[in-house]
């Protein structure tokens, strides 16, 4: 079923696991990801990013992503990752994406807030969710997702107090943070600032997002999730897995595309399954009670309201 990000990330935040965002710029990727999520009974976030649009235009991608999400037996969010322009985000919402990221992280702070707040109001009017980014996640050399190689990434790490202010003023549903992570394949093993993740998680009340997940160790992921990450973005690992499988299958010049497609789908599926298990979202599809995202005190208030209404009704009928 097609859902927005709150429906999968609020339970993840509460129960300390993470849901993966896997970019699906073609049908092999999308089929592999959905297959993995259904096999593992896991919620999943699928989509594309503005910098990936040359490989699959937004509209064409939406033609398969949204029906596939609706038909899936697990909750699927269709998300625009790193929307860089206002118009791209609006187009995604109009096409039926259930979530967008509006990345204004290289704008000055107040400008980032102003633009993202405006988009948050629009996204919410569509029943969609929105992710913002504070601090700036850079790119490793050769990353498909961008070419902002930062000389000193720690200068762009997310500040916890600013994060609190940012979330409050923009109304974002999820926040991408910069804590030593980068897009693409890492040349040197990354060092995540776990203490910063923990502090931000205690300071803001929306789920936190870790970009640039490909290349982190299993240990890194587990600790990042323990400290408060609820969404992890993965692209490089599934992208590479698909091509490796196709190369292995391409044993002679008589092989055609239909020999390679099933191999790519299977490789994406297996790689996605590994990540789903690592993030702990396996078995989490469809087990949410109806009021799963309400706090205990909200639930208590709701119960009292219902009880009062029932009492009024009974009085009127006696
Ligand atoms: Zn990213």
Coordinates of C-alpha atoms and ligand atoms in Angstrom, one line a residue:
X1 CA 0.0 0.0 0.0
X2 CA 1.1 3.6 -0.7
X3 CA 1.7 5.5 2.6
X4 CA 3.6 8.6 3.6
X5 CA 6.8 8.7 5.6
X6 CA 5.1 9.3 9.0
X7 CA 3.3 6.0 8.7
X8 CA 6.6 4.1 8.6
X9 CA 9.1 6.3 10.4
X10 CA 7.1 7.1 13.6
X11 CA 6.8 3.5 14.6
X12 CA 10.5 3.0 13.6
X13 CA 11.6 5.9 15.8
X14 CA 9.5 4.6 18.7
X15 CA 10.8 1.0 18.4
X16 CA 14.4 1.9 17.5
X17 CA 14.8 0.4 14.0
X18 CA 15.3 2.1 10.7
X19 CA 13.5 2.0 7.3
X20 CA 15.6 2.1 4.2
X21 CA 15.2 4.5 1.3
X22 CA 16.3 2.7 -1.9
X23 CA 16.4 4.7 -5.1
X24 CA 14.7 2.9 -8.0
X25 CA 15.6 4.7 -11.3
X26 CA 14.5 1.7 -13.3
X27 CA 12.2 -1.2 -13.2
X28 CA 14.8 -3.8 -12.2
X29 CA 15.7 -1.7 -9.1
X30 CA 12.0 -1.2 -8.2
X31 CA 11.1 -4.8 -8.6
X32 CA 14.1 -6.0 -6.6
X33 CA 13.3 -3.6 -3.8
X34 CA 9.6 -4.4 -3.5
X35 CA 10.3 -8.0 -3.8
X36 CA 12.8 -7.8 -0.8
X37 CA 10.3 -5.8 1.3
X38 CA 7.5 -8.2 0.7
X39 CA 9.7 -11.2 1.3
X40 CA 10.9 -9.7 4.6
X41 CA 7.5 -8.2 5.6
X42 CA 9.2 -4.9 5.9
X43 CA 8.0 -1.3 5.2
X44 CA 10.1 0.4 2.6
X45 CA 10.8 3.8 1.1
X46 CA 11.5 3.9 -2.7
X47 CA 12.0 6.7 -5.1
X48 CA 14.4 8.8 -7.1
X49 CA 16.5 11.9 -6.6
X50 CA 16.7 15.1 -8.6
X51 CA 20.3 14.3 -9.7
X52 CA 19.1 10.9 -10.9
X53 CA 16.4 12.3 -13.2
X54 CA 18.7 12.1 -16.3
X55 CA 18.6 8.3 -15.9
X56 CA 14.8 8.2 -15.6
X57 CA 12.5 11.2 -15.9
X58 CA 10.3 11.9 -12.9
X59 CA 7.1 11.3 -14.8
X60 CA 8.2 8.0 -16.3
X61 CA 9.5 6.8 -13.0
X62 CA 6.1 7.7 -11.3
X63 CA 4.3 5.5 -13.9
X64 CA 5.7 2.4 -12.3
X65 CA 6.6 3.4 -8.8
X66 CA 3.2 4.6 -7.7
X67 CA 1.1 1.6 -9.0
X68 CA 3.7 -0.8 -7.6
X69 CA 3.5 0.8 -4.2
X70 CA -0.3 0.7 -4.2
X71 CA -0.3 -3.0 -5.2
X72 CA 2.4 -4.0 -2.7
X73 CA 1.5 -6.1 0.3
X74 CA 3.7 -4.0 2.6
X75 CA 3.7 -0.2 3.3
X76 CA 5.6 1.6 0.6
X77 CA 6.5 5.3 0.6
X78 CA 7.3 6.9 -2.8
X79 CA 9.8 9.7 -2.0
X80 CA 11.6 12.3 -4.0
X81 CA 15.1 12.3 -2.6
X82 CA 17.1 15.6 -2.7
X83 CA 14.6 17.8 -4.5
X84 CA 16.7 20.8 -5.4
X85 CA 14.2 23.0 -7.1
X86 CA 10.8 24.1 -6.0
X87 CA 9.2 23.0 -9.3
X88 CA 10.6 19.5 -9.1
X89 CA 9.1 19.0 -5.7
X90 CA 5.7 20.3 -6.9
X91 CA 5.8 18.0 -9.9
X92 CA 6.5 15.0 -7.7
X93 CA 3.6 15.9 -5.4
X94 CA 1.3 16.3 -8.4
X95 CA 2.4 13.0 -9.8
X96 CA 1.4 11.3 -6.5
X97 CA 4.6 11.0 -4.6
X98 CA 3.7 10.5 -1.0
X99 CA 6.9 12.2 0.3
X100 CA 9.5 14.8 -0.8
X101 CA 12.8 16.0 0.4
X102 CA 13.4 19.7 -0.3
X103 CA 17.2 20.1 0.0
X104 CA 18.0 23.7 0.7
X105 CA 21.0 22.7 2.9
X106 CA 23.5 24.9 0.9
X107 CA 21.3 28.0 1.4
X108 CA 21.8 30.3 4.3
X109 CA 20.0 29.2 7.4
X110 CA 17.0 31.6 7.3
X111 CA 16.6 31.0 3.6
X112 CA 16.6 27.2 4.2
X113 CA 13.9 27.7 6.8
X114 CA 11.7 30.0 4.6
X115 CA 11.8 27.7 1.5
X116 CA 11.3 24.5 3.4
X117 CA 8.5 25.8 5.5
X118 CA 6.6 26.9 2.3
X119 CA 7.1 23.5 0.8
X120 CA 6.1 21.7 4.0
X121 CA 2.8 23.5 4.0
X122 CA 2.2 22.5 0.3
X123 CA 3.3 18.8 0.9
X124 CA 1.0 18.5 3.9
X125 CA -1.9 19.8 1.8
X126 CA -1.3 16.8 -0.4
X127 CA -1.3 14.5 2.5
X128 CA 2.4 14.0 1.8
X129 CA 5.4 14.2 4.1
X130 CA 8.6 16.3 3.8
X131 CA 12.2 15.8 4.8
X132 CA 14.6 18.7 5.2
X133 CA 18.4 18.8 5.6
X134 CA 20.3 20.9 8.1
X135 CA 24.1 21.0 8.0
X136 CA 25.3 19.6 4.7
X137 CA 26.0 16.0 3.6
X138 CA 28.8 16.1 1.0
X139 CA 29.6 13.7 -1.7
X140 CA 32.5 11.3 -2.1
X141 CA 34.4 11.6 -5.4
X142 CA 32.5 10.0 -8.3
X143 CA 29.2 9.9 -6.4
X144 CA 26.1 9.6 -8.7
X145 CA 24.3 11.9 -6.3
X146 CA 26.4 15.0 -6.6
X147 CA 29.9 16.5 -6.6
X148 CA 30.1 18.6 -3.5
X149 CA 33.4 17.2 -2.1
X150 CA 33.9 19.1 1.1
X151 CA 37.4 19.9 2.2
X152 CA 36.4 19.9 5.9
X153 CA 33.0 18.1 6.3
X154 CA 33.0 18.6 10.0
X155 CA 32.4 22.4 9.5
X156 CA 29.0 21.4 8.0
X157 CA 27.9 19.0 10.8
X158 CA 24.4 19.5 12.1
X159 CA 24.2 21.7 15.2
X160 CA 21.6 20.2 17.7
X161 CA 20.2 23.5 19.0
X162 CA 19.8 24.8 15.4
X163 CA 18.1 21.5 14.5
X164 CA 15.5 22.0 17.2
X165 CA 14.8 25.5 15.9
X166 CA 14.8 24.3 12.3
X167 CA 12.3 21.5 12.9
X168 CA 9.9 23.8 14.9
X169 CA 9.9 26.6 12.3
X170 CA 9.7 24.5 9.1
X171 CA 7.3 21.8 10.2
X172 CA 9.4 19.0 8.5
X173 CA 8.4 15.4 9.2
X174 CA 12.0 14.1 9.1
X175 CA 15.4 15.6 9.3
X176 CA 18.6 14.6 7.4
X177 CA 21.7 15.3 9.4
X178 CA 25.4 15.7 8.6
X179 CA 27.5 13.6 11.1
X180 CA 30.5 12.4 9.1
X181 CA 28.4 10.7 6.4
X182 CA 28.8 11.4 2.6
X183 CA 27.2 10.2 -0.6
X184 CA 28.7 7.7 -3.0
X185 CA 31.5 5.2 -2.3
X186 CA 33.9 6.1 0.6
X187 CA 37.6 6.2 -0.2
X188 CA 38.6 5.9 3.5
X189 CA 36.4 4.3 6.2
X190 CA 34.0 7.1 7.4
X191 CA 33.9 8.0 11.1
X192 CA 30.4 8.9 12.2
X193 CA 29.9 11.3 15.1
X194 CA 27.6 9.0 17.1
X195 CA 27.5 11.4 20.1
X196 CA 26.1 14.1 17.8
X197 CA 23.4 11.7 16.5
X198 CA 22.4 10.9 20.1
X199 CA 22.3 14.6 21.1
X200 CA 20.2 15.6 18.0
X201 CA 17.8 12.7 18.6
X202 CA 17.2 13.9 22.1
X203 CA 16.8 17.5 21.0
X204 CA 14.3 17.2 18.1
X205 CA 11.2 15.1 18.1
X206 CA 11.1 14.1 14.4
X207 CA 12.8 11.0 12.9
X208 CA 16.4 11.5 11.8
X209 CA 17.8 10.5 8.4
X210 CA 21.2 9.2 7.6
X211 CA 22.3 9.8 4.0
X212 CA 25.2 8.2 2.3
X213 CA 24.7 4.8 3.9
X214 CA 26.5 2.7 1.3
X215 CA 30.0 1.8 2.6
X216 CA 29.3 2.1 6.3
X217 CA 30.1 -1.0 8.3
X218 CA 27.3 -3.1 9.8
X219 CA 28.5 -2.0 13.2
X220 CA 28.2 1.7 12.1
X221 CA 24.6 1.2 11.0
X222 CA 23.6 -0.6 14.2
X223 CA 25.1 2.0 16.4
X224 CA 23.7 4.9 14.3
X225 CA 20.2 3.4 14.6
X226 CA 20.6 2.8 18.4
X227 CA 21.6 6.4 18.8
X228 CA 18.5 7.6 17.0
X229 CA 18.6 7.2 13.2
X230 CA 15.2 6.1 11.8
X231 CA 15.8 6.3 8.0
X232 CA 18.8 5.2 6.0
X233 CA 19.4 6.1 2.4
X234 CA 21.0 3.5 0.2
X235 CA 21.8 3.8 -3.5
X236 CA 25.4 2.9 -4.3
X237 CA 25.2 -0.6 -2.9
X238 CA 22.2 -1.7 -4.9
X239 CA 23.3 0.2 -8.0
X240 CA 26.7 -1.7 -8.0
X241 CA 25.1 -5.1 -7.0
X242 CA 22.8 -4.9 -10.1
X243 CA 25.7 -4.3 -12.5
X244 CA 27.9 -7.0 -10.9
X245 CA 25.2 -9.6 -11.4
X246 CA 24.7 -8.5 -15.0
X247 CA 28.4 -8.7 -15.7
X248 CA 28.6 -12.2 -14.3
X249 CA 25.6 -13.2 -16.5
X250 CA 27.1 -11.7 -19.6
X251 CA 29.3 -14.7 -20.5
X252 CA 29.2 -14.3 -24.3
X253 CA 28.0 -12.0 -27.0
X254 CA 24.8 -14.0 -27.6
X255 CA 23.4 -12.8 -24.3
X256 CA 20.8 -10.1 -24.5
X257 CA 19.0 -7.8 -22.1
X258 CA 16.4 -10.4 -21.1
X259 CA 19.2 -12.6 -19.9
X260 CA 20.5 -9.8 -17.7
X261 CA 17.2 -8.4 -16.3
X262 CA 16.4 -11.3 -13.9
X263 CA 20.0 -11.3 -12.6
X264 CA 19.8 -7.6 -11.8
X265 CA 16.4 -7.9 -10.1
X266 CA 17.6 -10.8 -8.0
X267 CA 20.8 -9.0 -7.0
X268 CA 19.0 -5.9 -6.0
X269 CA 16.6 -8.0 -4.0
X270 CA 19.3 -9.8 -2.1
X271 CA 21.2 -6.6 -1.4
X272 CA 18.0 -4.9 -0.1
X273 CA 17.2 -7.9 2.1
X274 CA 20.6 -7.6 3.7
X275 CA 20.0 -3.9 4.5
X276 CA 16.4 -4.5 5.7
X277 CA 17.7 -7.1 8.2
X278 CA 20.5 -4.9 9.3
X279 CA 18.2 -2.0 9.9
X280 CA 15.8 -4.2 11.8
X281 CA 12.7 -3.3 9.8
X282 CA 12.0 -7.0 8.8
X283 CA 8.7 -8.2 10.2
X284 CA 7.5 -4.6 10.9
X285 CA 4.9 -4.4 8.1
X286 CA 1.3 -4.3 9.1
X287 CA 1.7 -4.9 12.8
X288 CA 0.8 -1.4 13.8
X289 CA -2.2 -0.9 16.0
X290 CA -4.6 1.8 14.6
X291 CA -3.4 4.4 17.1
X292 CA 0.2 3.3 16.8
X293 CA 1.6 6.8 16.3
X294 CA -0.3 8.4 19.2
X295 CA 1.5 8.9 22.5
X296 CA 0.1 7.3 25.6
X297 CA -1.2 10.7 26.9
X298 CA -2.9 11.4 23.5
X299 CA -4.5 8.0 23.6
X300 CA -5.7 8.7 27.2
X301 CA -7.2 12.0 26.1
X302 CA -8.9 10.3 23.2
X303 CA -10.3 7.6 25.4
X304 CA -11.8 10.2 27.8
X305 CA -13.3 12.1 24.9
X306 CA -15.0 9.0 23.6
X307 CA -16.2 8.0 27.1
X308 CA -17.7 11.5 27.6
X309 CA -19.5 11.3 24.3
X310 CA -20.9 7.9 25.1
X311 CA -22.1 9.1 28.5
X312 CA -23.8 12.1 26.9
X313 CA -25.5 9.8 24.4
X314 CA -26.7 7.4 27.1
X315 CA -28.1 10.2 29.2
X316 CA -30.0 11.6 26.2
X317 CA -31.5 8.2 25.6
X318 CA -32.5 7.3 29.2
Ligands
LIG1 ZN1 21.4 12.3 0.3

